[in-house]
């Protein structure tokens, strides 16, 4: 009986400590696509968009996708290389649509995000795709 209670407690605790994550992205990670008009992220749970940052940036020459994601998250809106339009969404959402500028040139792009999980911990991540 004691082991069953311990197992249940561990399961409940691990669920309570889980962080929000991106479960799907369109275009998919590492895909090669025609210039998209939008990037869509699906999250594991709704987040307050007011406390989140989503950016899409052309990967600069000589940089990795990971390096570009850091640049994207620290860049001011409208900075060179960013191809996402300014976010206008507020409220809670588990699906995030990031509109892109009309001119997305061929090359590699990084989608970077910084989320605030329900438990108050920030979660950052990125995926890349290529425009042909």
Rosetta silent file (secondary structure, phi, psi, omega in degrees, C-alpha in Angstrom):
SEQUENCE: XXXXXXXXXXXXXXXXXXXXXXXXXXXXXXXXXXXXXXXXXXXXXXXXXXXXXXXXXXXXXXXXXXXXXXXXXXXXXXXXXXXXXXXXXXXXXXXXXXXXXXXXXXXXXXXXXXXXXXXXXXXXXXXXXXXX
SCORE:     score description
SCORE:     0.000 S_00000001
   1 L     0.000  -41.449 -179.743    0.000    0.000    0.000 S_00000001
   2 H   -62.416  -38.901 -179.159    2.832    2.349    0.890 S_00000001
   3 H   -69.124  -32.987  177.561    4.501    1.771   -2.492 S_00000001
   4 H   -66.916  -43.783  177.973    1.249    2.545   -4.343 S_00000001
   5 H   -63.321  -39.786  178.115    0.895    5.836   -2.459 S_00000001
   6 H   -63.228  -42.247  179.353    4.523    6.687   -3.209 S_00000001
   7 H   -64.263  -44.856  178.752    3.994    5.959   -6.896 S_00000001
   8 H   -62.758  -41.719  178.364    0.828    8.076   -7.039 S_00000001
   9 H   -62.223  -43.147  179.364    2.570   10.939   -5.244 S_00000001
  10 H   -63.471  -41.416  179.153    5.493   10.793   -7.675 S_00000001
  11 H   -64.865  -44.035  179.357    3.155   10.822  -10.675 S_00000001
  12 H   -65.431  -40.708  179.952    1.174   13.780   -9.353 S_00000001
  13 H   -65.625  -42.791 -179.603    4.336   15.691   -8.488 S_00000001
  14 H   -65.645  -34.936  176.819    5.898   15.115  -11.918 S_00000001
  15 H   -67.562  -40.872 -178.257    2.700   16.333  -13.592 S_00000001
  16 H   -68.180  -28.864 -177.207    2.595   19.428  -11.392 S_00000001
  17 L   -93.319   -0.035 -178.611    6.230   20.278  -12.179 S_00000001
  18 L   -65.480  142.157  178.597    5.937   19.830  -15.946 S_00000001
  19 L   -99.606  154.471  175.373    6.844   22.851  -18.042 S_00000001
  20 L   -63.769  140.775  176.264    5.034   24.099  -21.107 S_00000001
  21 L  -140.544  158.441  174.825    6.591   22.879  -24.339 S_00000001
  22 E   -81.198  121.698 -177.721    6.080   23.267  -28.054 S_00000001
  23 E   -99.282  -18.874  178.327    4.529   20.012  -29.262 S_00000001
  24 E  -157.411  154.252  178.467    4.210   20.860  -32.980 S_00000001
  25 E  -145.187  140.636  173.351    5.300   23.497  -35.458 S_00000001
  26 E  -126.852  122.040    0.693    4.286   24.372  -39.007 S_00000001
  27 L   -64.838  152.428 -177.289    6.459   24.441  -41.042 S_00000001
  28 L   -67.171  157.568 -179.444    7.875   21.389  -39.290 S_00000001
  29 L   -57.534  134.917  177.289   11.354   21.461  -37.800 S_00000001
  30 L    66.553   13.421  178.715   14.122   21.087  -40.395 S_00000001
  31 L   -77.606  155.662  170.342   11.639   21.158  -43.305 S_00000001
  32 E  -112.093  121.099 -171.250   12.387   22.785  -46.652 S_00000001
  33 E  -136.836  164.095  167.464    9.346   24.747  -47.820 S_00000001
  34 L   -69.832  159.877 -176.657    8.169   27.509  -50.135 S_00000001
  35 L   -53.868  115.618  179.636    8.029   30.879  -48.381 S_00000001
  36 L   -79.537  157.723  175.783    5.336   30.547  -45.686 S_00000001
  37 L   -92.820  -16.303 -173.666    2.971   33.360  -44.760 S_00000001
  38 E  -157.228  151.136  169.829    2.792   32.205  -41.143 S_00000001
  39 E  -113.057  135.268  179.442    4.434   29.946  -38.561 S_00000001
  40 E  -118.939  129.528  176.130    2.126   28.043  -36.212 S_00000001
  41 E  -114.100  135.692  173.770    3.215   26.630  -32.846 S_00000001
  42 E  -109.188  128.346 -176.648    1.125   24.204  -30.808 S_00000001
  43 E  -104.923  157.294 -179.147    1.852   24.229  -27.071 S_00000001
  44 E   -70.786  -17.537  177.264    1.298   21.517  -24.471 S_00000001
  45 E  -159.516  158.508  178.297   -0.927   23.888  -22.477 S_00000001
  46 E   -63.843  144.321  176.062   -2.317   27.418  -22.821 S_00000001
  47 E  -126.038  158.172  175.413    0.056   30.246  -21.903 S_00000001
  48 E   -81.733  109.817 -174.583   -0.516   33.924  -21.223 S_00000001
  49 H   -62.141  -21.385  179.083    0.720   35.506  -24.460 S_00000001
  50 H   -61.941  -28.100 -176.356    1.470   38.759  -22.650 S_00000001
  51 H  -107.410   22.276 -178.297    4.463   37.054  -21.002 S_00000001
  52 L  -124.297  153.698  175.560    5.767   35.216  -24.080 S_00000001
  53 E  -126.901  133.210  177.241    8.066   36.110  -26.953 S_00000001
  54 E  -131.193  127.440 -178.495    7.934   34.499  -30.401 S_00000001
  55 E  -137.707  147.505  172.947   10.369   35.465  -33.153 S_00000001
  56 E  -124.931  125.364 -173.699   11.255   34.244  -36.643 S_00000001
  57 E  -137.676  142.267  171.246   14.672   35.280  -37.929 S_00000001
  58 E   -66.956  133.640  178.934   16.882   34.567  -40.921 S_00000001
  59 L   -74.040  117.548 -178.789   19.958   32.691  -39.700 S_00000001
  60 L   -64.989  151.095  177.431   22.897   35.062  -40.332 S_00000001
  61 L   -55.167  135.373  178.299   25.895   33.791  -42.320 S_00000001
  62 L    82.448   -0.702  179.927   28.396   32.046  -40.065 S_00000001
  63 L  -109.459  151.464  173.200   25.863   31.517  -37.246 S_00000001
  64 L   -87.944  167.447  176.818   24.161   28.327  -36.118 S_00000001
  65 H   -60.937  -38.082  179.254   20.415   28.081  -35.577 S_00000001
  66 H   -63.144  -43.150  178.423   21.062   28.053  -31.808 S_00000001
  67 H   -65.395  -40.333  179.238   23.081   31.282  -32.036 S_00000001
  68 H   -65.298  -34.428  179.730   20.414   32.867  -34.244 S_00000001
  69 H   -65.105  -38.715  176.812   17.701   31.932  -31.731 S_00000001
  70 H   -64.658  -42.566  177.525   19.547   33.843  -29.001 S_00000001
  71 H   -61.492  -43.557 -177.622   19.901   36.838  -31.320 S_00000001
  72 H   -61.798  -42.582 -176.226   16.203   36.661  -32.234 S_00000001
  73 H   -72.674  -22.665  179.812   15.028   36.625  -28.616 S_00000001
  74 H   -98.429  -10.121 -179.432   17.174   39.615  -27.652 S_00000001
  75 L   -72.232  147.365  174.402   16.475   41.665  -30.801 S_00000001
  76 L   -76.807  151.292  178.346   14.057   44.555  -30.664 S_00000001
  77 L   -52.735  134.906  179.213   10.887   44.257  -32.746 S_00000001
  78 L    85.636    2.171 -179.478   11.625   45.207  -36.342 S_00000001
  79 L   -64.586  156.040  178.673   15.367   44.478  -36.060 S_00000001
  80 L   -56.614  137.517  178.731   17.281   43.427  -39.170 S_00000001
  81 L    94.562  -25.915  177.956   16.834   39.753  -39.959 S_00000001
  82 E   -74.085  133.430  179.345   13.503   39.375  -38.174 S_00000001
  83 L  -115.479   -0.750  176.362   10.766   38.318  -40.585 S_00000001
  84 E   -82.777  148.113  173.903    7.857   38.041  -38.154 S_00000001
  85 L   -81.050  156.179 -179.456    5.323   40.830  -37.951 S_00000001
  86 L   -56.669  139.052  179.592    4.774   42.417  -34.511 S_00000001
  87 L   -71.309  139.120  177.208    2.633   40.284  -32.186 S_00000001
  88 L  -125.804    4.968 -176.777   -0.827   41.591  -31.446 S_00000001
  89 L   -83.805  143.579  174.045   -2.189   38.595  -29.575 S_00000001
  90 L  -136.962  175.428  179.186   -3.105   38.722  -25.907 S_00000001
  91 L    87.248 -164.922 -178.326   -4.886   36.399  -23.527 S_00000001
  92 E   -98.966  141.550  178.262   -4.396   32.665  -23.113 S_00000001
  93 E  -157.814  146.125  173.466   -3.633   30.354  -26.041 S_00000001
  94 E  -107.805   -7.449  174.446   -2.274   26.879  -26.751 S_00000001
  95 E  -125.120  126.971 -177.478   -1.912   27.623  -30.475 S_00000001
  96 E  -118.740  125.897  177.357    0.200   30.564  -31.573 S_00000001
  97 E  -108.623  122.060 -177.474    0.135   31.933  -35.121 S_00000001
  98 E  -109.742  104.537  179.463    3.093   34.119  -36.061 S_00000001
  99 E   -70.854  144.439 -178.680    2.438   36.139  -39.243 S_00000001
 100 E  -111.487  158.778  175.947    5.467   36.735  -41.464 S_00000001
 101 L   -61.441  157.956 -177.736    6.465   39.591  -43.737 S_00000001
 102 L   -66.779  -26.653 -177.536    5.431   39.249  -47.378 S_00000001
 103 L  -109.366   93.522  175.280    9.039   38.900  -48.520 S_00000001
 104 L  -108.006  106.661 -175.015   10.679   35.838  -46.970 S_00000001
 105 L   -74.690  159.853  174.930   13.808   35.162  -49.050 S_00000001
 106 L   -58.206  145.307  179.137   15.329   31.715  -49.602 S_00000001
 107 E   144.957 -177.495  179.469   17.564   30.583  -46.737 S_00000001
 108 E   -92.322  140.175  179.971   17.482   29.071  -43.261 S_00000001
 109 E  -127.563  148.863  175.733   15.194   30.538  -40.604 S_00000001
 110 E  -115.849  137.398  173.077   14.942   29.983  -36.883 S_00000001
 111 E  -105.867  116.186 -176.722   11.715   30.108  -34.885 S_00000001
 112 E  -117.447  144.907  179.906   12.601   31.071  -31.308 S_00000001
 113 E  -142.177  152.051  171.689   10.336   31.284  -28.292 S_00000001
 114 E  -134.358  116.179 -176.495   10.414   32.199  -24.634 S_00000001
 115 E  -113.412  153.453  172.059    7.369   31.047  -22.665 S_00000001
 116 E  -108.086  110.691 -179.110    6.343   31.539  -19.067 S_00000001
 117 L   -67.941  163.700  177.552    5.091   28.205  -17.719 S_00000001
 118 L   -54.791  -34.005 -178.352    2.194   27.907  -15.313 S_00000001
 119 L   -83.939    4.115  176.309    4.687   27.298  -12.497 S_00000001
 120 L    91.441   -2.225  179.914    6.457   30.587  -13.273 S_00000001
 121 L   -88.171  134.602  176.235    9.555   29.121  -14.918 S_00000001
 122 E   -75.783  142.551  178.697   10.661   30.524  -18.286 S_00000001
 123 E  -126.398  122.538  177.064   11.071   27.992  -21.085 S_00000001
 124 E  -114.157  154.463  177.952   13.087   28.832  -24.194 S_00000001
 125 E  -169.949  175.273  178.531   13.491   26.836  -27.357 S_00000001
 126 E  -159.891  158.940  169.403   13.857   26.981  -31.101 S_00000001
 127 E  -141.129  158.428  179.716   13.412   25.049  -34.321 S_00000001
 128 E  -122.799  155.435  171.920   14.703   25.814  -37.785 S_00000001
 129 E  -146.013  165.442 -178.264   13.336   25.467  -41.299 S_00000001
 130 E  -121.194  136.357  175.274   14.606   26.350  -44.759 S_00000001
 131 E   -99.142  128.042 -178.952   12.866   28.383  -47.463 S_00000001
 132 L   -88.679    0.000    0.000   13.681   27.208  -50.997 S_00000001
